[in-house]
Tab-separated table of C-alpha atoms and ligand atoms in Angstrom:
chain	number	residue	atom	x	y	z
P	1	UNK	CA	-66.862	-4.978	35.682
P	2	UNK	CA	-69.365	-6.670	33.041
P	3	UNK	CA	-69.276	-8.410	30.799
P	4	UNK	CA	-70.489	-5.393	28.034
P	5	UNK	CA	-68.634	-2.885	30.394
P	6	UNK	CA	-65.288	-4.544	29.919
P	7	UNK	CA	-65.741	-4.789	25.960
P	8	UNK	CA	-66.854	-0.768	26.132
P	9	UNK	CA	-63.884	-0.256	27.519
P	10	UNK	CA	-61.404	-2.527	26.113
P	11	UNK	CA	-57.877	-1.591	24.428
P	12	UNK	CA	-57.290	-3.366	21.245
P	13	UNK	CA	-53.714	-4.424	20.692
P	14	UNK	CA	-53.193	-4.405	16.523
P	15	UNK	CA	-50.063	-5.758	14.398
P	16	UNK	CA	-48.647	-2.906	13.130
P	17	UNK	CA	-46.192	-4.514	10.882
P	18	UNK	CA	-48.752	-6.993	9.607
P	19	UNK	CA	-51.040	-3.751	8.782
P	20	UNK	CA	-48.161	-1.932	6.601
P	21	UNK	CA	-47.310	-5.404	5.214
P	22	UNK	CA	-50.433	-5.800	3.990
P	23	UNK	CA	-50.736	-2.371	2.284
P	24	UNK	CA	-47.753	-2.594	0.586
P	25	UNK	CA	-48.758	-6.147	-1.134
P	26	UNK	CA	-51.959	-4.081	-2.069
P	27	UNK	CA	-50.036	-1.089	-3.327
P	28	UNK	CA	-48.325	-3.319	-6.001
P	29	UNK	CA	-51.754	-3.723	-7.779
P	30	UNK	CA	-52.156	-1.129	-10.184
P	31	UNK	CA	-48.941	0.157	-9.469
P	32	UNK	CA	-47.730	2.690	-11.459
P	33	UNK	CA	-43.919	3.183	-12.476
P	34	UNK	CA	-44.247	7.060	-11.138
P	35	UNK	CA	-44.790	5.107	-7.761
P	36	UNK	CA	-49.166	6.003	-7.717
P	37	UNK	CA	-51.605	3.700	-8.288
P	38	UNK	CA	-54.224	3.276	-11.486
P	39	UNK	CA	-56.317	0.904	-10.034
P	40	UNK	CA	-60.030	2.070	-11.442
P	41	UNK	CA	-63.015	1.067	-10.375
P	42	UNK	CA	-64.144	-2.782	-11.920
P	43	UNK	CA	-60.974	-2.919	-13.657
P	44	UNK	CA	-58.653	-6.247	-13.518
P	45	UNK	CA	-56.475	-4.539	-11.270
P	46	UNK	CA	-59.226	-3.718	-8.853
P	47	UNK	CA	-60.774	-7.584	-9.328
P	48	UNK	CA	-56.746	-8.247	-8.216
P	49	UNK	CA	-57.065	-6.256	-5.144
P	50	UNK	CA	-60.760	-7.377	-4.088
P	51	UNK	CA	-59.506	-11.278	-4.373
P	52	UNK	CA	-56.303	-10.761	-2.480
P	53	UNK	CA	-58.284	-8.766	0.451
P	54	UNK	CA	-60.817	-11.653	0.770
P	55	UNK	CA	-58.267	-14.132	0.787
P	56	UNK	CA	-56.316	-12.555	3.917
P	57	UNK	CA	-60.387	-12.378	5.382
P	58	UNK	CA	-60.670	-16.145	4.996
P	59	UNK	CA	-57.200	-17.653	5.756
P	60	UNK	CA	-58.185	-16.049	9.589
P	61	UNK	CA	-61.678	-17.234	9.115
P	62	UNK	CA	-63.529	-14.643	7.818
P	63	UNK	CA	-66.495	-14.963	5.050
P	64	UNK	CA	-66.473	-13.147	2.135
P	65	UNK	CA	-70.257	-12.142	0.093
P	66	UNK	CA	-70.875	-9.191	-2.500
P	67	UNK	CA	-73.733	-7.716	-3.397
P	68	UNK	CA	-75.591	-7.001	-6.860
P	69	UNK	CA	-73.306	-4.004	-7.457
P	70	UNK	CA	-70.194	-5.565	-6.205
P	71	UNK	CA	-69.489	-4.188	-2.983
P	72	UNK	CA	-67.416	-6.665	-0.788
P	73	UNK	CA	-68.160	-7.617	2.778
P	74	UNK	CA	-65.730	-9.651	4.909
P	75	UNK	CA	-67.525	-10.990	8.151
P	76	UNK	CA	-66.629	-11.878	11.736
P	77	UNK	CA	-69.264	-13.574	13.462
P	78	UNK	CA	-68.774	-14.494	16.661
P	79	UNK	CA	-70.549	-17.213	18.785
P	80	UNK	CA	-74.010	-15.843	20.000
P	81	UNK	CA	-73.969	-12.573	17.665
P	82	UNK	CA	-75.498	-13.977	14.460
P	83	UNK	CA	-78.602	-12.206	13.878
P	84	UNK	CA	-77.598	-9.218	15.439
P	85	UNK	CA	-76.674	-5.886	13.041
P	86	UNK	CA	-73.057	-5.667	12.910
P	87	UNK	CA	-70.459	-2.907	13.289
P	88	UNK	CA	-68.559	-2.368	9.701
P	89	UNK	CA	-65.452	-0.825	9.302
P	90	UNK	CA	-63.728	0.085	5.463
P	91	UNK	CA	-63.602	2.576	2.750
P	92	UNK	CA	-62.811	1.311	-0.963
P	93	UNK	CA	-60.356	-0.552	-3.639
P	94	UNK	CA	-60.588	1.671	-6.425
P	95	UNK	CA	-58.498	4.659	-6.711
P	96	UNK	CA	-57.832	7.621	-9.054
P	97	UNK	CA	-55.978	7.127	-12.413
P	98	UNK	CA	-52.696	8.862	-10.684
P	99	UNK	CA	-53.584	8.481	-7.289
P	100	UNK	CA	-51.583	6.806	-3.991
P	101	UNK	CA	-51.558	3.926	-2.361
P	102	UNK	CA	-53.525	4.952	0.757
P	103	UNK	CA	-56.820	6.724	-0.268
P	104	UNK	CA	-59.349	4.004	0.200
P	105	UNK	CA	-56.869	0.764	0.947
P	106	UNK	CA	-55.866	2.238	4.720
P	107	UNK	CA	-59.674	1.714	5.730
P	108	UNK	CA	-59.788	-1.186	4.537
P	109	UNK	CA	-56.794	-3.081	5.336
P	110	UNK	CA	-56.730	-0.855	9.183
P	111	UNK	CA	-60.740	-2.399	9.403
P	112	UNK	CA	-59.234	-6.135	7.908
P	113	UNK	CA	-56.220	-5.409	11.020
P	114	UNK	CA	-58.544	-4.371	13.565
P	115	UNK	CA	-61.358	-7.034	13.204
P	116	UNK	CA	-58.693	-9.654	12.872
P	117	UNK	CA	-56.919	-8.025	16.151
P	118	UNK	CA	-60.084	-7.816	18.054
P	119	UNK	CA	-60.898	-12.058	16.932
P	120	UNK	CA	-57.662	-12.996	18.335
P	121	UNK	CA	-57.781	-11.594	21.530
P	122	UNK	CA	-61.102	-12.871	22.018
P	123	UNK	CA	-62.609	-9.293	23.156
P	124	UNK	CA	-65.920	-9.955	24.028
P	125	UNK	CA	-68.357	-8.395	21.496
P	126	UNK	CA	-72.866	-8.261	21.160
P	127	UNK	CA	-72.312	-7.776	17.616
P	128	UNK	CA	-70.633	-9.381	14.236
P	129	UNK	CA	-68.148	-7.104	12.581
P	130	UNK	CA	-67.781	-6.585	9.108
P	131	UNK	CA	-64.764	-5.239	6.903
P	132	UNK	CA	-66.076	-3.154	3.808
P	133	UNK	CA	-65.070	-2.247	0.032
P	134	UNK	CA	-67.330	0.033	-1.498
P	135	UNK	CA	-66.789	-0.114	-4.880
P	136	UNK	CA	-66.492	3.017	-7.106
P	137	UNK	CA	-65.688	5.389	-4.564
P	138	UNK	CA	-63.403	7.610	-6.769
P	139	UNK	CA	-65.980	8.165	-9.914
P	140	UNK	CA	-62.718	8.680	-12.107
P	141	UNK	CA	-64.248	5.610	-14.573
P	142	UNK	CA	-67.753	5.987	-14.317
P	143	UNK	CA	-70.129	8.872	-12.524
P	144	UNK	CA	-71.236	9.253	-9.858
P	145	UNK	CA	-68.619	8.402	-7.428
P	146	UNK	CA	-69.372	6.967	-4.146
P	147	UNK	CA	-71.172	4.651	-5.838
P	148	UNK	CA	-71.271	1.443	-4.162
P	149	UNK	CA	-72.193	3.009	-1.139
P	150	UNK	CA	-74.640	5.466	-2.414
P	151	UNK	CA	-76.412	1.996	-4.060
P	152	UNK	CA	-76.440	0.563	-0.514
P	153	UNK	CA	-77.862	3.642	0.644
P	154	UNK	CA	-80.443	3.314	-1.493
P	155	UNK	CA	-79.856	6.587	-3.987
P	156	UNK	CA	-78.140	4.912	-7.043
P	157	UNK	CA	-80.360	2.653	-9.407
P	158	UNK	CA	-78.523	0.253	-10.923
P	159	UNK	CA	-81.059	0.308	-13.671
P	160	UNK	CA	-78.940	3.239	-15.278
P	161	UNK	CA	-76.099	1.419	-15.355
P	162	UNK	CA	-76.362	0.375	-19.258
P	163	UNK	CA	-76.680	4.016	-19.762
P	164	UNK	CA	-73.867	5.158	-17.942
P	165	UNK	CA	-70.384	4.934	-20.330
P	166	UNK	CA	-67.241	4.975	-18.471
P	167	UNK	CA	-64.260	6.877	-19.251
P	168	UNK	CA	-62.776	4.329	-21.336
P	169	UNK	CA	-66.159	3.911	-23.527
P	170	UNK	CA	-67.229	0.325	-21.524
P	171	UNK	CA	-70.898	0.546	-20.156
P	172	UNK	CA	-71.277	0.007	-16.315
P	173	UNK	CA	-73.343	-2.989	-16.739
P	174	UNK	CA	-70.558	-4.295	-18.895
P	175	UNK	CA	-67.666	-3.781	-16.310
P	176	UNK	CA	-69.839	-4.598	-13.461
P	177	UNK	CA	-70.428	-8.238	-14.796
P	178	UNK	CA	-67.043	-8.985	-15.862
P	179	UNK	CA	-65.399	-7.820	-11.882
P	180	UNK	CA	-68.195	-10.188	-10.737
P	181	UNK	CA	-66.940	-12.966	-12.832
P	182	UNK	CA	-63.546	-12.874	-11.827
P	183	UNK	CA	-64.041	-13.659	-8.743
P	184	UNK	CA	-67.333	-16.298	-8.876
P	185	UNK	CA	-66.561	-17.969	-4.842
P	186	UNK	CA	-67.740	-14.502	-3.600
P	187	UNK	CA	-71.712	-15.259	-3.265
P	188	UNK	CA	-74.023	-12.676	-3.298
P	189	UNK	CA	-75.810	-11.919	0.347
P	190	UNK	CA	-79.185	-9.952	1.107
P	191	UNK	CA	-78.698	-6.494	0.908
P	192	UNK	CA	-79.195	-3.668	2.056
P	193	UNK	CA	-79.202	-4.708	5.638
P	194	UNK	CA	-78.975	-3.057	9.167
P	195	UNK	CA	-75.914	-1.240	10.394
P	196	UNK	CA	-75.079	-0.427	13.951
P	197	UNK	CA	-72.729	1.020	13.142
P	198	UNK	CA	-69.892	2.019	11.061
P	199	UNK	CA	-66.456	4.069	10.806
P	200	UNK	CA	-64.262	4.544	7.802
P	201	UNK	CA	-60.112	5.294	8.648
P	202	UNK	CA	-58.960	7.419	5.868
P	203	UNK	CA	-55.920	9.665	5.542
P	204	UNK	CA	-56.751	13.476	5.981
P	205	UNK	CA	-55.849	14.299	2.298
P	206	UNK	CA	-55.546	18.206	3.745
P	207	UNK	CA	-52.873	19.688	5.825
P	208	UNK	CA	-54.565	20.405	9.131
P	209	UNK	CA	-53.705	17.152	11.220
P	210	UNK	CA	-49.693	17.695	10.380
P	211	UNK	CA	-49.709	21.516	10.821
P	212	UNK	CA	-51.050	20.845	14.522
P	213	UNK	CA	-48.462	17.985	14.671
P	214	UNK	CA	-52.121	15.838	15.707
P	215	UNK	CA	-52.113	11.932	14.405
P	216	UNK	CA	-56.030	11.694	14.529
P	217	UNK	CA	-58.820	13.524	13.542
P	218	UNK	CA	-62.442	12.899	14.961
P	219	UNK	CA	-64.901	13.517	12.086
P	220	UNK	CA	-67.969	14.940	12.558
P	221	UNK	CA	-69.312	15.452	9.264
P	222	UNK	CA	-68.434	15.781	5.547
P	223	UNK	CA	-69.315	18.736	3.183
P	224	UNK	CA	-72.027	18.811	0.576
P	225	UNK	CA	-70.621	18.175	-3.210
P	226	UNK	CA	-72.162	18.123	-6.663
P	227	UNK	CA	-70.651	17.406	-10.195
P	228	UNK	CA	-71.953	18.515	-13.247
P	229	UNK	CA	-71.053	17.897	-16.867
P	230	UNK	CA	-71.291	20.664	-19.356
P	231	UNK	CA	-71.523	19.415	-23.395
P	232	UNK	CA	-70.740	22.474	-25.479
P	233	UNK	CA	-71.549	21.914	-28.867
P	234	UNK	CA	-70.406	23.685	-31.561
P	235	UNK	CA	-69.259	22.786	-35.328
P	236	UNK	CA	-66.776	20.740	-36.956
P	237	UNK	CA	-65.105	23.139	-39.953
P	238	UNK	CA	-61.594	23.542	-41.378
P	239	UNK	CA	-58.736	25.157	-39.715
P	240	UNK	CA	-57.727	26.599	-42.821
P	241	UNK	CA	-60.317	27.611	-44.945
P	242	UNK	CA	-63.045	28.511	-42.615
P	243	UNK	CA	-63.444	32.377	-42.101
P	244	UNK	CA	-63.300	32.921	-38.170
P	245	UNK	CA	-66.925	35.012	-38.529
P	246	UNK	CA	-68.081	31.545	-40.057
P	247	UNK	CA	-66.459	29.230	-36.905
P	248	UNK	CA	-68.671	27.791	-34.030
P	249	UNK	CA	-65.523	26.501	-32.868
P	250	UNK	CA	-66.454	24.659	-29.194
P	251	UNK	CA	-63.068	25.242	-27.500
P	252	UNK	CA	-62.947	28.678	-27.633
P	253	UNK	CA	-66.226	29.032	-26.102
P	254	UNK	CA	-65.824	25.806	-23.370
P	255	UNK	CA	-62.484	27.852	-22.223
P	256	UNK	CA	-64.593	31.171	-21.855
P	257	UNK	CA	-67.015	29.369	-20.251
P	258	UNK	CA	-64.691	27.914	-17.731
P	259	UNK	CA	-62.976	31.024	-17.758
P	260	UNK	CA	-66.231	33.407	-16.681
P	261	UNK	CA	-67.369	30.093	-14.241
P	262	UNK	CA	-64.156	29.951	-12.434
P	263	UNK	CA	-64.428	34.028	-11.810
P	264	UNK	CA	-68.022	33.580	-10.632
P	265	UNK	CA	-66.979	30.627	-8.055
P	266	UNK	CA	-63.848	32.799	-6.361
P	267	UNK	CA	-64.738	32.777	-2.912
P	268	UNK	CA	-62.905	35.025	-0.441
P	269	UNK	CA	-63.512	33.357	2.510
P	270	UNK	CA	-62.356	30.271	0.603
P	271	UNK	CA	-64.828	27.718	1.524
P	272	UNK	CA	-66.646	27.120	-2.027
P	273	UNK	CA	-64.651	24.379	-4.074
P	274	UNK	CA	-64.787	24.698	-7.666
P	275	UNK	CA	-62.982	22.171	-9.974
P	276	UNK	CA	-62.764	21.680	-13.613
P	277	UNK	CA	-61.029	18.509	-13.854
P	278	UNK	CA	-61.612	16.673	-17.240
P	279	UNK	CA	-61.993	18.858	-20.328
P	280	UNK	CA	-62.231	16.982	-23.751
P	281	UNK	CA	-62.063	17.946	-27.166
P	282	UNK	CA	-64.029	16.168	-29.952
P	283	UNK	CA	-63.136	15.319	-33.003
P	284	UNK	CA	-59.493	16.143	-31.296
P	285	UNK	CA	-58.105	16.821	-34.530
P	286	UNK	CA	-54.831	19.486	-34.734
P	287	UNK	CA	-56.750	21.004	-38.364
P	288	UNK	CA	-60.520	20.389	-37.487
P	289	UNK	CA	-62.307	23.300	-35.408
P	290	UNK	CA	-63.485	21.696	-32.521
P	291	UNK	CA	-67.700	20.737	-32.664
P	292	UNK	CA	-67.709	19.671	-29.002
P	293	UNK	CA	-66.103	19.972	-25.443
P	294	UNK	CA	-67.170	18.250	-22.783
P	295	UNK	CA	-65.690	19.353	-19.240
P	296	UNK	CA	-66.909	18.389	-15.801
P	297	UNK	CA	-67.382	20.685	-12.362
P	298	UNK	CA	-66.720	19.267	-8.961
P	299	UNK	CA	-68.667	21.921	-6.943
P	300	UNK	CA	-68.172	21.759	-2.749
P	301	UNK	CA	-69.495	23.701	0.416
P	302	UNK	CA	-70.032	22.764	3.570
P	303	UNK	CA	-74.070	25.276	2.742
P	304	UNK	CA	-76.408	23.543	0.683
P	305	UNK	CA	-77.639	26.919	-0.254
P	306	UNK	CA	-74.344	27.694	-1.359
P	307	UNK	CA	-74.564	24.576	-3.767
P	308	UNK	CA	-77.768	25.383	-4.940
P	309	UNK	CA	-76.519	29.563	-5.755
P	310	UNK	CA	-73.619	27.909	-7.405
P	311	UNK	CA	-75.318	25.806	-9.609
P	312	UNK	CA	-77.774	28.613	-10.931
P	313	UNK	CA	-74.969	30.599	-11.786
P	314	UNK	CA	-73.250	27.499	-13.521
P	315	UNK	CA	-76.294	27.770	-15.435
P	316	UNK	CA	-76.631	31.132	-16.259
P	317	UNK	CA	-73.350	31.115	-17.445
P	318	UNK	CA	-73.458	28.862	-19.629
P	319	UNK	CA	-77.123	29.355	-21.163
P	320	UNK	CA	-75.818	32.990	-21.522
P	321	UNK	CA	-71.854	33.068	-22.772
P	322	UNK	CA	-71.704	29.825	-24.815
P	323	UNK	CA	-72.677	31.721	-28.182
P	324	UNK	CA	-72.038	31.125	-30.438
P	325	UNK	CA	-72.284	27.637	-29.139
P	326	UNK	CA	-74.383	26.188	-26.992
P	327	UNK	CA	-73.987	24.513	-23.654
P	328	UNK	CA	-75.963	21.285	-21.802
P	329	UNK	CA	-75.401	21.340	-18.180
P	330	UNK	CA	-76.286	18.219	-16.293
P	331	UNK	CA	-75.959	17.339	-12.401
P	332	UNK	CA	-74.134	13.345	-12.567
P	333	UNK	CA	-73.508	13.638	-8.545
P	334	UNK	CA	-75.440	15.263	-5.358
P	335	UNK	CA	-74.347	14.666	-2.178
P	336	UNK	CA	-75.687	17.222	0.262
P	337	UNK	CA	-73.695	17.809	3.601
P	338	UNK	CA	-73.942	15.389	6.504
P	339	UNK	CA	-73.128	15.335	10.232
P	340	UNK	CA	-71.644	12.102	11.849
P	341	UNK	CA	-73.580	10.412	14.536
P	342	UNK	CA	-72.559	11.350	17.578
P	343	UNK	CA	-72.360	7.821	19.101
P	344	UNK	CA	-69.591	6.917	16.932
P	345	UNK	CA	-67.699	10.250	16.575
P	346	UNK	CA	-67.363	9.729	20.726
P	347	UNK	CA	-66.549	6.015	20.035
P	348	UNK	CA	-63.533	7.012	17.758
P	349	UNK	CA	-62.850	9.966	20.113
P	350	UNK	CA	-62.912	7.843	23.840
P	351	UNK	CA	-60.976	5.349	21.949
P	352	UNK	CA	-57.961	7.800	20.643
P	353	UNK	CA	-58.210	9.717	23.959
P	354	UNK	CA	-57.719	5.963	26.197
P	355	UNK	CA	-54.550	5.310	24.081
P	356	UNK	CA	-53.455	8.672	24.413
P	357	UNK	CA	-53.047	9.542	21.148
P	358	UNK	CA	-53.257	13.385	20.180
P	359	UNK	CA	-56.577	14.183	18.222
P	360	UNK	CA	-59.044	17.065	17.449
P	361	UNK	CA	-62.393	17.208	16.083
P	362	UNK	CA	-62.794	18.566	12.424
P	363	UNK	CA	-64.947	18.200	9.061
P	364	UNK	CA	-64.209	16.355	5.902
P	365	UNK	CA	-63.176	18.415	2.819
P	366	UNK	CA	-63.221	15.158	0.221
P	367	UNK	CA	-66.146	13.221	0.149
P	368	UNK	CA	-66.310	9.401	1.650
P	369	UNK	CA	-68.467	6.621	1.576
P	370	UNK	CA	-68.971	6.848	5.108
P	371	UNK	CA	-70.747	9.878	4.211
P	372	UNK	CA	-73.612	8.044	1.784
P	373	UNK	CA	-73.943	5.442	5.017
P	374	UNK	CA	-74.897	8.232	7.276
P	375	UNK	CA	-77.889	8.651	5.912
P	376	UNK	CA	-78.821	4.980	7.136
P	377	UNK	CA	-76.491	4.130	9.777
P	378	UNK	CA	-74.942	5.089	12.673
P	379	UNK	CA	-71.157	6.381	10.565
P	380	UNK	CA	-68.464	8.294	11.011
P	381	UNK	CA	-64.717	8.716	10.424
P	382	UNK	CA	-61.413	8.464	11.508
P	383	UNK	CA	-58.340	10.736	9.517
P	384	UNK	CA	-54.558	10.328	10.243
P	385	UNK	CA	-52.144	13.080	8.564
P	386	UNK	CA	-50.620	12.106	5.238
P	387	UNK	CA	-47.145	14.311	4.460
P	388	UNK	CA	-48.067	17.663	2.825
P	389	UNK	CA	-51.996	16.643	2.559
P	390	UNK	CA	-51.217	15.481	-0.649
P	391	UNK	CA	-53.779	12.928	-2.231
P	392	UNK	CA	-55.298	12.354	-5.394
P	393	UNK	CA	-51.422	12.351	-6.333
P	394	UNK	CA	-48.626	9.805	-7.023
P	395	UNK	CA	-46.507	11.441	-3.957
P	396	UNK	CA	-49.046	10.592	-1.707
P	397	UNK	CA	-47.681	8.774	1.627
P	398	UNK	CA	-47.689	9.267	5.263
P	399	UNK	CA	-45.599	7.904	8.213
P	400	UNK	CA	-46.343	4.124	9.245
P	401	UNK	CA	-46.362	5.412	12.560
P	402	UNK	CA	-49.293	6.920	11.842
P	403	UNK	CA	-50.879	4.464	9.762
P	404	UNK	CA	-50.497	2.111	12.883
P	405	UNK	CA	-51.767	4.414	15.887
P	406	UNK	CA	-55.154	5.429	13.345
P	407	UNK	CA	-55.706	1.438	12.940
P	408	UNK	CA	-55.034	1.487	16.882
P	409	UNK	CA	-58.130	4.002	17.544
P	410	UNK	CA	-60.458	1.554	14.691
P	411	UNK	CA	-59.790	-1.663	16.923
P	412	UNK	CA	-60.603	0.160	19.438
P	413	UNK	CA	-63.151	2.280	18.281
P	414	UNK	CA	-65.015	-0.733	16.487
P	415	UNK	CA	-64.276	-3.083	19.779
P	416	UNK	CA	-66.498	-0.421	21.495
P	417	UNK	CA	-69.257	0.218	19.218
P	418	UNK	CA	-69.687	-3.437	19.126
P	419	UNK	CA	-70.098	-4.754	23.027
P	420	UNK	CA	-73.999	-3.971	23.242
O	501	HGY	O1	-63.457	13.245	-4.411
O	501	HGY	C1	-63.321	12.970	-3.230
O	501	HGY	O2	-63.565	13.805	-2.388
O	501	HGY	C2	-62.818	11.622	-2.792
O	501	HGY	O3	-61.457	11.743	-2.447
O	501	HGY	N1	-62.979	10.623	-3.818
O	502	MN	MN1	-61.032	7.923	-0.617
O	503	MN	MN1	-60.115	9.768	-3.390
């Protein structure tokens, strides 16, 4: 067999206990006493994570390089491959305010195990590998999400970031600079640059994979998604001397808004996603009537004509029911639906199917970075099951079992990509 022909097929032993070791360390960054993680995008606790991660990438020889919006890349170049566009593996740091301690570390600490897997048994590869952290995946802190990626991609300007105020009133400029500065040894490198190829491991955060009693899931594409948020303005007055014919009070119109929205949005085939996730109340006083709300949509279907139907109606809604209020609707994320390339959702597949490890082929109801990277690169995914399909939640877990056999099929799977 040759050379390439023996990598393309090769079987990519991986430390399993090394891989939940590592995750665990991570886990205690941000921790929170409930047992989820607040580790936000360019916070301290994220700069934690990001240093600890490239200091496992260079104590097995790794490099570690960032870019001008802080994404981190951990490379493995073997003899004779410099030059040539590597295969990446990752996902992101940053995760929700109460989220777990999977979404977004497993692909990056399963890509950190594989390529580290893959250097010590000397599998033969055409290509470099590269572990990735996309940073600002989550867009809890600062909208868009997916943002590290979608600025690699080449559809997020950094120039807005002085303009774009995070949750906890710091400008993105501001935070971006100061998660920089904490860790100054990680040089900056020329992006964007060419991809062969890429695959994000993430945990399913749905049910399907466990209800089949399936540990993987071949991804072949993730659904479109778009955010919106919705000012509606109204006027400050006193709760107890202002007549309610004389009130433009903001709350009771934002939750009849949301109320006539949400009845618009039912779907009965239950595909169309509608979310109202952060609702807040200005000048937040118990004996002031309320002179703004501002509330966000997440909006998702795998149609982008369904997107574009639901955000007319958004719309008309709220240019028609705020009265006697009124109501500012503006798009902060677009992501329109993509489809894997095929090359790697058959990479990920041959590889689960040569280790024997049950799998099916299925779409992504979350949104990933891998997604944004489709657009310019050969991407796609790999899920395990988490318990429940909880996510986005302090309960989230899943069985190390699992965790191990996904990071089995990215060794693999990346092993593959990378012999020609
Ligand atoms: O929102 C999402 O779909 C992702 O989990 N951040
Ligand atoms: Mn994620
Ligand atoms: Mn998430």
């Amino acid at each position: 067999m040759s050379q390439p022909d023996a990598a393309a097929a090769a079987i990519v032993e991986i430390d399993g206990s090394r891989l939940i070791d590592r995750l665990r360390r991570l886990a205690a960054i941000g921790a929170r006493p409930d047992g989820g993680l607040n580790r936000q995008a360019f916070t301290p606790e994220e700069g934690e994570a990001r240093r600890l991660v490239a200091n496992w990438a260079r104590d097995i020889g790794m490099t570690a390089e960032t870019d001008a919006i802080g994404n981190l890349y951990l490379r493995y170049v073997p003899d004779g491959t410099d030059g040539q566009a590597p295969v990446l593996g990752g996902s992101h740091l940053d995760t929700q305010p109460a989220g777990g301690w999977l979404d977004g570390a497993y692909g990056v600490i399963a890509a950190l195990e594989a390529v580290q897997a893959i250097a010590e048994q000397g599998v033969p590869l055409a290509r470099p590998l590269e572990v990735v952290a996309w940073v600002n995946e989550e867009g809890s802190r600062f909208q868009p999400g997916v943002m590290g990626s979608a600025w690699f991609a080449g559809h997020f300007d950094l120039a807005r970031a002085p303009q774009i105020e995070g949750s906890d009133g710091e400008a993105l400029d501001h935070a971006i600079v100061g998660y920089k500065a904490a860790t100054p040894d990680i040089e900056e490198r020329e992006t964007p640059f060419p991809i062969a190829g890429l695959i994000e491991a993430h945990i399913e955060q749905g049910p399907i994979l466990e209800r089949e009693g399936l540990k993987v899931g071949v991804v072949e594409g993730v659904q479109g998604i778009r955010w919106f948020r919705v000012e509606v303005l109204g006027e400050a007055a006193h709760a107890g001397t202002t007549p309610l014919g004389a009130r433009r009070d903001a709350v009771l119109a934002a939750t009849r808004l949301v109320q006539a929205l949400s009845a618009a949005m039912a779907d009965p085939a239950d595909v169309l996603r509608f979310t109202v996730g952060r609702f807040v109340v200005s000048p937040g006083s118990p004996n002031t009537v309320a002179d703004k709300v501002t509330f966000t949509i997440d909006m998702r279907h795998p149609d982008p004509h369904e997107l574009d139907k639901g955000e007319a109606t958004i719309r008309e809604i709220c240019a028609g029911q705020a009265a006697p209020c009124t109501a500012e609707v503006t798009v902060t994320e677009t992501l329109s639906p993509v489809a894997f390339d095929e090359r790697v959702v058959a990479a990920v597949a041959g590889a689960a199917e040569a280790l024997g490890i049950a799998a099916r082929r299925m779409a992504s109801g979350a949104g990933h970075d891998a997604a944004n990277i489709a657009r310019v690169a050969p991407a796609g995914m790999i899920f395990v099951p988490c318990h429940g399909g909880v996510s986005h939640h302090p309960a989230e877990n899943a069985d190390e079992a699992d965790l191990i056999a996904g990071a089995h099929v990215v060794a693999t799977a990346m092993a593959r990509l990378a012999a020609r």
